[in-house]
XYZ file of N, CA and C in Angstrom:
705
model
N 116.707 135.674 -5.669
C 115.784 135.607 -5.175
C 115.127 134.124 -4.682
N 115.179 133.622 -3.322
C 114.670 132.176 -3.248
C 113.149 132.439 -3.540
N 112.501 131.768 -4.479
C 110.912 131.559 -4.236
C 110.416 130.182 -3.966
N 109.201 130.319 -3.283
C 108.758 129.173 -2.642
C 107.274 129.040 -3.494
N 107.001 127.690 -3.389
C 105.775 127.724 -4.096
C 104.323 128.505 -3.494
N 104.250 129.357 -4.012
C 102.965 130.208 -3.033
C 101.472 130.323 -3.607
N 100.865 130.419 -3.072
C 99.424 130.144 -3.119
C 98.804 130.904 -2.382
N 98.201 132.115 -2.838
C 97.871 133.455 -2.273
C 96.332 133.770 -2.639
N 95.565 133.618 -1.479
C 93.828 134.278 -1.905
C 93.967 136.018 -2.336
N 94.665 136.723 -1.872
C 94.780 137.756 -2.565
C 96.265 138.306 -2.546
N 96.929 138.873 -3.370
C 98.095 138.826 -3.596
C 98.583 140.556 -4.743
N 99.729 140.966 -4.292
C 100.044 142.357 -5.728
C 101.155 141.630 -6.272
N 101.171 141.645 -7.742
C 102.096 141.547 -8.480
C 102.894 142.462 -8.716
N 104.242 142.346 -8.823
C 105.138 143.614 -9.227
C 106.062 142.997 -10.418
N 105.940 143.558 -11.608
C 106.776 143.657 -12.961
C 107.596 144.137 -13.515
N 108.636 143.933 -13.761
C 109.689 145.021 -13.877
C 109.912 146.429 -13.059
N 109.672 146.157 -11.973
C 109.951 147.232 -11.409
C 111.220 148.162 -10.861
N 111.031 149.340 -11.340
C 112.675 150.323 -11.227
C 112.207 151.700 -10.569
N 112.598 151.929 -9.685
C 112.593 153.312 -8.777
C 113.836 153.881 -8.701
N 114.264 154.735 -9.223
C 115.528 155.385 -9.085
C 115.313 157.372 -8.893
N 116.115 157.494 -8.035
C 116.235 159.060 -7.469
C 117.879 159.146 -7.547
N 118.098 160.809 -8.219
C 119.186 161.459 -8.067
C 120.291 160.479 -8.643
N 119.797 159.391 -9.898
C 120.801 158.531 -10.564
C 121.018 157.415 -9.438
N 120.557 157.396 -8.515
C 120.600 155.894 -7.636
C 119.027 155.131 -7.830
N 119.667 153.662 -8.055
C 118.487 152.999 -8.176
C 118.067 152.207 -6.585
N 116.496 152.872 -6.323
C 116.031 152.813 -4.888
C 115.457 151.220 -4.977
N 114.756 150.907 -6.122
C 114.077 149.627 -6.025
C 114.150 149.163 -7.591
N 114.927 147.561 -7.839
C 114.766 147.001 -8.716
C 114.280 145.204 -8.117
N 112.991 145.249 -8.860
C 112.260 144.151 -8.673
C 111.490 143.641 -10.022
N 112.408 142.846 -10.907
C 112.134 141.765 -11.728
C 110.647 141.335 -11.840
N 110.411 140.771 -10.565
C 109.014 140.095 -10.633
C 109.185 139.613 -9.097
N 107.391 139.856 -8.661
C 107.328 139.194 -7.258
C 105.853 139.009 -6.741
N 105.348 138.116 -6.206
C 103.995 138.420 -5.505
C 104.091 138.393 -4.158
N 103.305 139.256 -3.781
C 103.405 139.766 -2.562
C 102.015 139.331 -1.985
N 102.158 138.874 -0.812
C 100.602 138.371 -0.255
C 99.882 139.316 0.603
N 98.574 139.399 -0.037
C 97.446 140.610 0.903
C 96.599 139.798 1.547
N 97.107 138.593 2.101
C 95.716 137.738 2.413
C 96.415 137.560 4.063
N 97.436 138.088 4.643
C 98.116 137.499 5.422
C 98.822 139.081 6.507
N 99.428 138.963 7.567
C 100.287 139.880 8.086
C 101.809 139.826 7.275
N 102.284 140.388 6.839
C 103.441 140.395 6.230
C 104.356 141.396 6.316
N 105.406 141.100 6.750
C 106.499 142.190 7.305
C 107.555 142.026 6.126
N 107.839 143.528 6.029
C 108.885 143.857 5.284
C 110.083 144.276 6.077
N 111.497 143.604 6.045
C 112.598 143.673 6.859
C 113.582 143.908 5.773
N 114.846 144.410 6.205
C 115.852 144.727 5.467
C 116.779 145.647 6.439
N 118.176 145.996 5.730
C 119.062 147.365 6.189
C 118.042 148.471 5.852
N 118.859 149.209 6.819
C 118.622 150.753 6.626
C 118.720 151.329 4.873
N 118.125 151.991 4.451
C 118.209 152.601 3.126
C 117.936 151.074 1.898
N 117.704 149.984 2.078
C 117.375 148.962 1.421
C 115.900 149.056 0.574
N 114.926 150.106 0.727
C 113.864 150.373 -0.126
C 112.947 150.013 0.398
N 112.771 149.696 1.655
C 111.547 149.132 2.460
C 110.100 150.290 2.366
N 110.479 151.529 2.545
C 109.745 152.764 2.924
C 109.282 153.102 1.300
N 110.385 153.100 0.219
C 109.872 153.422 -0.999
C 109.055 152.163 -1.454
N 109.191 150.731 -1.407
C 108.169 149.770 -1.378
C 106.607 150.197 -0.946
N 106.731 150.551 -0.010
C 105.447 150.932 0.489
C 104.394 151.915 0.358
N 105.490 153.038 -0.359
C 104.646 153.997 -0.812
C 104.426 153.662 -2.423
N 105.082 152.728 -3.029
C 104.733 152.652 -4.364
C 103.377 151.557 -4.463
N 103.262 150.911 -3.181
C 102.205 150.011 -3.036
C 100.413 150.689 -2.849
N 101.189 152.010 -1.831
C 100.011 152.951 -1.770
C 99.687 153.618 -2.781
N 100.336 153.811 -3.895
C 99.997 154.746 -5.190
C 100.409 155.868 -4.809
N 101.499 156.474 -3.552
C 102.198 157.589 -3.403
C 102.912 158.089 -4.651
N 103.823 156.779 -5.258
C 104.988 157.062 -6.335
C 104.522 156.246 -7.003
N 105.211 156.668 -8.188
C 105.087 155.813 -9.604
C 106.413 155.028 -10.163
N 106.460 154.094 -10.726
C 107.763 153.369 -10.914
C 108.265 154.074 -11.904
N 109.485 154.072 -12.140
C 110.335 154.926 -13.067
C 109.879 153.745 -14.514
N 109.795 152.354 -14.247
C 109.532 151.032 -15.049
C 108.537 150.232 -14.308
N 107.843 149.314 -15.259
C 106.836 147.922 -14.711
C 105.804 148.562 -14.010
N 105.064 147.566 -14.118
C 103.672 147.465 -13.160
C 103.343 146.895 -11.736
N 102.282 147.701 -10.988
C 102.390 147.287 -9.746
C 100.654 146.334 -9.941
N 100.049 145.485 -10.180
C 98.721 144.819 -10.333
C 98.004 144.308 -8.885
N 96.859 144.579 -8.712
C 96.341 144.016 -7.321
C 95.372 142.692 -7.870
N 95.440 141.869 -7.306
C 94.850 140.671 -7.709
C 93.283 140.847 -7.085
N 92.881 142.126 -6.559
C 91.354 142.472 -5.851
C 91.288 143.602 -5.470
N 90.194 144.252 -5.610
C 89.500 145.757 -5.476
C 90.327 146.031 -4.358
N 91.407 147.089 -4.037
C 92.270 147.420 -3.164
C 92.122 148.768 -2.613
N 91.899 148.893 -1.511
C 91.503 149.950 -0.724
C 92.803 150.091 0.438
N 93.796 151.062 0.065
C 94.539 151.000 1.259
C 94.994 152.182 1.982
N 95.545 152.020 3.395
C 95.893 153.066 4.105
C 97.428 152.969 4.436
N 98.263 154.149 4.386
C 99.827 154.087 4.442
C 99.920 154.894 6.075
N 100.490 154.406 6.952
C 100.774 155.037 7.922
C 102.355 155.486 7.749
N 103.103 156.564 7.547
C 104.591 156.655 7.833
C 105.021 156.442 9.112
N 106.269 156.567 9.307
C 106.943 156.571 10.538
C 107.034 157.591 10.804
N 106.815 158.594 10.246
C 107.004 160.360 10.499
C 105.812 160.980 10.087
N 104.628 161.441 11.093
C 103.243 161.725 10.682
C 103.539 162.965 11.402
N 103.721 163.928 10.934
C 103.579 165.041 11.562
C 102.247 165.535 12.028
N 102.012 166.199 12.863
C 100.653 166.688 13.454
C 100.792 168.255 13.265
N 99.745 168.667 13.059
C 99.006 170.065 12.672
C 98.784 170.781 14.337
N 98.917 172.053 14.543
C 99.041 172.581 15.933
C 97.883 172.725 16.120
N 96.759 171.427 16.411
C 95.325 171.925 16.969
C 95.577 170.466 17.800
N 93.977 170.035 18.286
C 93.554 169.290 18.803
C 93.972 167.763 18.338
N 93.815 166.076 19.304
C 93.866 165.322 18.604
C 92.573 165.146 17.940
N 91.719 165.389 18.313
C 90.272 165.102 17.550
C 90.664 166.049 15.984
N 91.101 167.313 15.517
C 91.063 168.233 14.811
C 91.806 167.201 13.908
N 93.059 166.523 14.396
C 93.878 165.846 13.594
C 93.019 164.448 13.181
N 92.681 163.912 13.813
C 92.213 162.552 13.232
C 91.068 162.775 12.620
N 90.234 164.253 12.542
C 88.955 164.437 11.808
C 89.787 164.782 10.317
N 91.212 164.946 10.199
C 91.428 165.158 8.461
C 91.411 164.071 7.568
N 90.753 163.221 8.193
C 90.676 162.067 7.474
C 89.179 162.123 6.576
N 88.530 163.092 7.180
C 87.248 162.711 6.302
C 87.651 163.730 4.914
N 88.694 164.884 4.871
C 89.500 165.054 3.582
C 89.494 163.669 2.569
N 89.809 162.622 2.914
C 90.086 161.359 2.165
C 88.883 160.961 1.907
N 88.017 160.646 3.140
C 86.551 160.054 2.687
C 85.495 160.909 3.654
N 84.628 161.702 2.628
C 83.563 162.447 3.506
C 82.665 161.659 4.357
N 82.691 160.264 3.760
C 81.510 159.550 4.816
C 81.595 159.081 6.054
N 82.723 159.801 6.555
C 83.196 159.243 7.536
C 82.368 160.232 8.782
N 81.696 159.780 9.816
C 80.965 160.599 10.372
C 81.587 161.137 11.605
N 81.068 162.138 12.142
C 81.694 162.694 13.949
C 81.812 161.522 14.753
N 80.462 160.675 14.911
C 80.302 159.882 15.931
C 81.182 159.107 15.349
N 81.590 158.658 14.281
C 83.003 157.288 13.930
C 84.137 157.810 14.422
N 84.129 159.123 14.643
C 85.836 160.022 14.964
C 85.794 159.831 16.590
N 84.265 159.926 17.110
C 84.599 159.991 18.331
C 84.769 158.558 19.216
N 84.004 157.154 18.472
C 84.118 156.153 18.854
C 85.592 155.543 18.784
N 86.300 155.934 17.601
C 87.574 155.710 17.249
C 88.327 156.300 18.262
N 88.124 157.825 18.886
C 89.386 158.083 19.731
C 88.957 157.410 21.130
N 88.014 156.818 21.150
C 87.695 155.995 22.552
C 88.026 154.790 22.709
N 88.369 153.952 21.571
C 88.660 152.652 21.220
C 90.277 152.615 21.470
N 90.748 153.809 21.257
C 92.519 153.847 20.860
C 92.738 154.487 22.802
N 91.945 154.736 23.610
C 92.077 154.989 24.702
C 92.242 156.797 24.757
N 92.149 157.609 23.555
C 92.531 159.174 23.747
C 91.382 159.581 23.666
N 89.926 159.316 23.852
C 88.601 159.872 24.156
C 88.979 161.258 25.008
N 89.392 160.826 26.048
C 89.615 162.042 27.113
C 90.309 163.043 26.812
N 91.151 162.642 25.983
C 92.552 163.642 25.473
C 92.047 164.074 24.056
N 90.801 164.045 23.804
C 90.750 164.618 22.244
C 90.865 166.613 22.057
N 90.527 166.422 23.055
C 90.637 168.157 22.879
C 92.178 168.712 23.373
N 92.940 167.872 23.692
C 94.284 168.098 23.931
C 95.106 168.132 22.813
N 96.230 169.318 22.683
C 97.207 169.701 21.440
C 97.793 168.567 21.068
N 97.481 167.811 19.550
C 98.229 166.493 19.066
C 99.758 166.538 19.334
N 100.109 167.544 19.192
C 101.694 167.736 18.909
C 102.199 167.442 20.225
N 101.439 167.629 21.472
C 101.764 167.374 23.042
C 101.898 166.223 23.546
N 101.017 165.370 22.622
C 100.740 164.032 22.629
C 102.231 163.056 23.135
N 102.125 161.729 23.695
C 103.129 161.394 23.834
C 103.427 160.533 22.207
N 104.563 160.108 22.096
C 105.255 159.668 21.016
C 103.905 158.297 20.679
N 103.612 157.199 21.311
C 102.853 155.942 21.211
C 101.348 156.996 21.234
N 101.143 157.905 21.818
C 99.635 158.054 21.671
C 99.237 159.095 20.264
N 100.319 159.449 19.517
C 100.730 160.000 18.411
C 100.050 158.809 17.403
N 101.108 157.822 17.664
C 100.861 156.725 16.547
C 99.456 156.158 16.627
N 99.205 155.978 18.042
C 97.800 155.271 17.745
C 96.634 156.293 17.430
N 97.083 157.581 17.358
C 96.072 158.389 16.525
C 96.146 158.036 14.875
N 97.460 158.268 14.339
C 97.514 158.243 12.991
C 96.737 156.230 12.670
N 97.161 155.563 13.807
C 96.590 154.123 13.620
C 95.069 154.444 13.054
N 94.524 154.914 14.208
C 93.166 154.922 13.939
C 92.705 155.968 12.986
N 93.478 157.216 12.561
C 92.886 157.336 11.360
C 92.999 157.184 9.767
N 93.549 156.036 10.189
C 93.841 154.765 9.137
C 92.989 153.634 9.219
N 92.122 153.422 10.214
C 91.300 152.760 11.024
C 89.621 153.435 10.219
N 89.711 154.390 10.113
C 88.647 155.075 10.040
C 88.104 154.788 8.286
N 89.489 154.558 7.623
C 89.555 154.729 6.579
C 88.979 153.343 5.913
N 88.857 152.374 6.548
C 88.319 150.747 6.646
C 89.294 150.493 5.382
N 90.412 150.514 5.161
C 91.408 149.695 4.280
C 91.185 148.422 4.358
N 91.064 147.521 3.333
C 91.385 146.137 3.199
C 93.033 145.821 3.108
N 93.779 146.930 3.141
C 95.098 146.660 3.047
C 95.745 147.604 3.994
N 96.640 147.282 4.990
C 96.885 148.563 5.853
C 98.304 148.297 5.277
N 99.028 149.881 5.106
C 100.525 149.519 5.188
C 101.316 150.541 6.068
N 102.295 149.973 6.730
C 102.925 150.554 8.176
C 104.190 150.645 8.012
N 104.560 151.672 8.016
C 106.606 151.933 8.047
C 106.836 152.145 9.291
N 107.576 151.341 9.873
C 108.190 151.175 11.416
C 107.149 151.856 12.505
N 106.185 150.954 12.662
C 104.678 151.455 13.527
C 105.146 151.652 14.980
N 106.164 150.820 15.482
C 106.558 151.060 16.786
C 107.876 151.432 17.090
N 108.608 152.313 16.300
C 109.864 152.603 16.290
C 109.790 154.062 17.140
N 111.194 154.095 18.464
C 111.030 154.748 19.282
C 109.586 154.780 20.434
N 109.278 153.980 20.352
C 108.256 153.591 21.130
C 108.472 153.302 22.434
N 107.928 153.415 23.926
C 108.665 152.508 25.079
C 107.607 151.044 24.706
N 108.292 150.053 25.886
C 107.226 148.854 25.419
C 105.573 148.675 25.877
N 105.535 149.629 26.831
C 103.724 149.565 26.977
C 102.921 149.988 25.538
N 103.783 151.058 24.917
C 102.923 151.717 23.627
C 103.262 150.799 22.543
N 104.319 150.084 22.480
C 104.644 149.230 21.439
C 103.726 147.855 21.641
N 103.367 147.562 23.236
C 102.189 146.389 22.854
C 100.763 146.589 22.467
N 100.639 148.417 22.533
C 99.126 148.493 22.041
C 99.125 148.757 21.051
N 100.067 149.201 20.414
C 100.407 149.432 18.900
C 100.362 147.826 17.870
N 100.716 146.923 18.719
C 100.981 145.530 18.259
C 99.469 145.225 18.196
N 98.905 145.365 19.450
C 97.436 145.117 19.671
C 96.289 145.330 18.471
N 96.607 146.723 18.425
C 95.667 147.606 17.250
C 96.143 146.676 15.743
N 97.602 146.481 15.781
C 97.758 145.858 14.673
C 97.393 144.418 14.024
N 96.878 143.619 15.207
C 96.648 142.498 15.509
C 94.854 142.589 14.950
N 94.425 143.396 15.529
C 92.803 143.704 15.527
C 92.641 144.232 14.028
N 93.239 144.990 13.418
C 93.255 145.628 12.150
C 93.073 143.722 11.400
N 94.096 142.957 11.399
C 94.209 141.950 10.713
C 92.831 141.132 11.062
N 92.097 141.007 12.242
C 91.083 140.157 12.479
C 89.910 140.895 11.619
N 89.959 142.167 12.115
C 88.495 142.572 11.426
C 88.602 142.833 9.652
N 89.787 142.234 9.285
C 89.816 141.797 7.382
C 90.632 142.521 7.151
N 91.383 143.807 7.390
C 92.804 144.349 7.132
C 93.787 143.879 7.380
N 94.131 143.413 5.966
C 95.766 142.886 6.139
C 96.508 143.582 6.295
N 97.912 143.410 6.657
C 98.556 143.865 7.027
C 100.096 144.027 6.445
N 100.473 144.958 5.989
C 102.136 144.718 5.591
C 103.151 145.966 6.222
N 103.848 145.542 7.045
C 104.303 146.693 7.809
C 106.228 146.116 7.772
N 106.679 147.253 7.922
C 108.098 147.482 8.093
C 108.740 147.388 9.341
N 109.910 147.080 9.741
C 110.337 146.691 11.014
C 111.838 146.653 11.293
N 112.464 147.086 11.939
C 113.669 146.746 12.481
C 113.527 145.512 13.834
N 112.800 145.508 14.401
C 112.388 144.635 15.428
C 112.053 143.051 15.317
N 113.191 142.244 15.510
C 112.981 141.181 14.629
C 112.143 140.228 15.726
N 111.915 140.463 17.214
C 110.969 139.807 18.177
C 109.701 140.179 17.852
N 109.484 141.516 17.315
C 108.158 141.802 16.701
C 107.377 141.427 15.804
N 108.385 141.161 14.899
C 108.553 141.051 13.299
C 108.087 138.935 13.723
N 108.187 138.443 14.872
C 108.364 137.276 15.079
C 107.395 136.932 15.291
N 106.345 138.080 16.228
C 105.485 137.961 17.246
C 104.209 137.948 16.197
N 104.258 139.077 15.152
C 103.138 139.443 14.366
C 103.180 138.870 12.683
N 104.258 138.670 12.225
C 104.271 138.380 10.739
C 104.128 137.067 10.754
N 103.205 136.341 9.681
C 103.145 135.302 9.028
C 104.064 135.046 7.680
N 104.190 135.873 7.300
C 105.385 136.136 5.826
C 106.143 136.947 5.842
N 107.308 136.778 4.863
C 108.421 137.816 5.163
C 108.981 138.014 3.799
N 109.116 139.621 3.311
C 109.816 140.026 2.565
C 111.302 140.424 3.002
N 112.301 140.110 2.474
C 113.639 140.568 3.031
C 114.560 141.285 1.979
N 114.292 142.672 2.022
C 115.195 143.594 1.140
C 116.188 143.909 1.475
N 117.124 143.780 0.247
C 118.419 144.270 0.390
C 119.036 145.223 -0.913
N 119.401 146.486 -0.438
C 119.701 147.311 -2.006
C 118.889 147.137 -3.116
N 117.513 147.271 -2.275
C 116.916 147.553 -3.138
C 115.978 146.108 -3.960
N 116.077 145.040 -3.878
C 115.905 144.097 -4.482
C 115.372 143.126 -3.310
N 114.516 142.353 -3.150
C 113.635 141.293 -2.576
C 114.612 140.016 -2.791
N 115.517 140.073 -1.910
C 116.167 138.739 -1.852
C 115.884 137.500 -1.655
N 114.608 137.405 -0.741
C 114.310 136.386 0.284
C 112.988 136.617 0.625
N 112.050 135.686 0.284
C 110.891 136.027 0.891
C 109.767 134.139 1.037
N 109.312 134.621 2.244
C 108.516 133.167 2.159
C 107.546 133.313 4.016
N 107.004 131.828 4.280
C 106.423 132.238 5.943
C 107.514 132.403 6.377
N 107.179 132.919 7.826
C 108.066 133.541 9.016
C 108.542 132.310 9.239
N 108.158 131.258 9.815
C 108.996 130.318 10.492
C 110.293 130.084 9.708
N 110.077 129.429 8.624
C 111.162 129.390 7.460
C 112.240 129.819 7.755
N 111.634 131.146 7.629
C 112.891 132.167 7.082
C 113.757 132.524 8.358
N 112.872 132.633 9.788
C 114.159 132.770 10.587
C 114.621 131.563 11.240
N 114.266 130.454 10.679
C 114.965 129.342 11.457
C 115.935 128.586 10.156
N 115.759 128.984 9.233
C 116.814 128.450 8.034
C 116.562 129.582 6.525
N 117.171 130.964 7.003
C 117.296 131.909 5.831
C 117.936 131.298 4.490
N 117.742 131.194 3.486
C 118.400 130.630 2.548
C 119.170 131.703 1.756
N 119.496 132.766 1.867
C 120.433 133.194 1.372
C 121.511 133.990 2.644
N 122.713 134.210 1.559
C 123.820 134.884 2.778
C 123.544 136.026 3.334
N 122.949 137.107 2.399
C 122.494 138.159 3.041
C 121.842 138.418 3.731
N 120.191 137.214 3.672
C 119.415 137.370 4.778
C 120.299 136.857 6.034
N 120.984 135.582 6.038
C 121.434 135.194 7.214
C 122.219 136.030 7.926
N 123.186 137.162 7.495
C 123.911 138.114 7.719
C 123.086 139.256 8.411
N 121.816 139.312 7.961
C 121.122 140.307 8.630
C 120.514 139.999 9.779
N 119.998 138.854 9.782
C 119.502 138.321 11.109
C 120.554 138.285 12.166
N 121.623 137.529 11.638
C 122.759 137.269 12.465
C 122.979 138.945 13.442
N 123.105 140.236 12.815
C 123.500 141.510 13.034
C 122.607 141.635 13.744
N 121.121 141.809 13.502
C 120.051 142.156 14.181
C 119.803 141.784 15.612
N 119.919 140.238 15.553
C 119.472 139.766 16.237
C 120.517 139.599 17.709
N 121.466 139.927 17.230
C 122.861 140.499 18.316
C 122.561 141.635 18.783
N 122.080 142.730 17.903
C 121.452 144.664 18.190
C 120.344 143.946 19.551
N 119.672 142.905 19.317
C 118.282 142.980 19.943
C 119.026 142.460 21.750
């Protein structure tokens, strides 16, 4: 793994991390500092361990070995790629966040629905919303928790360009309002638009990490060069 001389205002430190399932190692990270003071993108091939890393940072899973330490009092919110909706209204679905945080008011929920442009669709069945509308609903639900670290798994996968633009705008807004963002994505153009820092994961290992510009202009590892070449051709 290529190491840059890094100074982060807030960071997450991983030490001796391993996560295995069914005899297969999914994550193997001897040591890494992950910035939590900027928008960071986690990229890599399918099955590299990106979603598992996000779940680990969110506390949804525990490592088989090692420790995860935050340099700050963390309040995380995780939005996974597949967030099923219950067969109820959009408003009922977003209101489920009150089970996580009982201080969230009905007024705050109504304001959030209006902010994402779904105020007039609040009573519509959530499972009948478009993919972009459902994703915005999930992001608004996370927004209501007022996290200082937002974790997003492929936030714009399978969305049309208009919905992608709206979701990217929400991600940027999160960051402006003080919630730093770590997201996974296969869309390298999107990563270049949004991310200030890159984690490149391959076969469960962080093979390379560093500022976005240098990573794209001059990747240091063979695996990163190969991945960028393949993905940029596909785009």
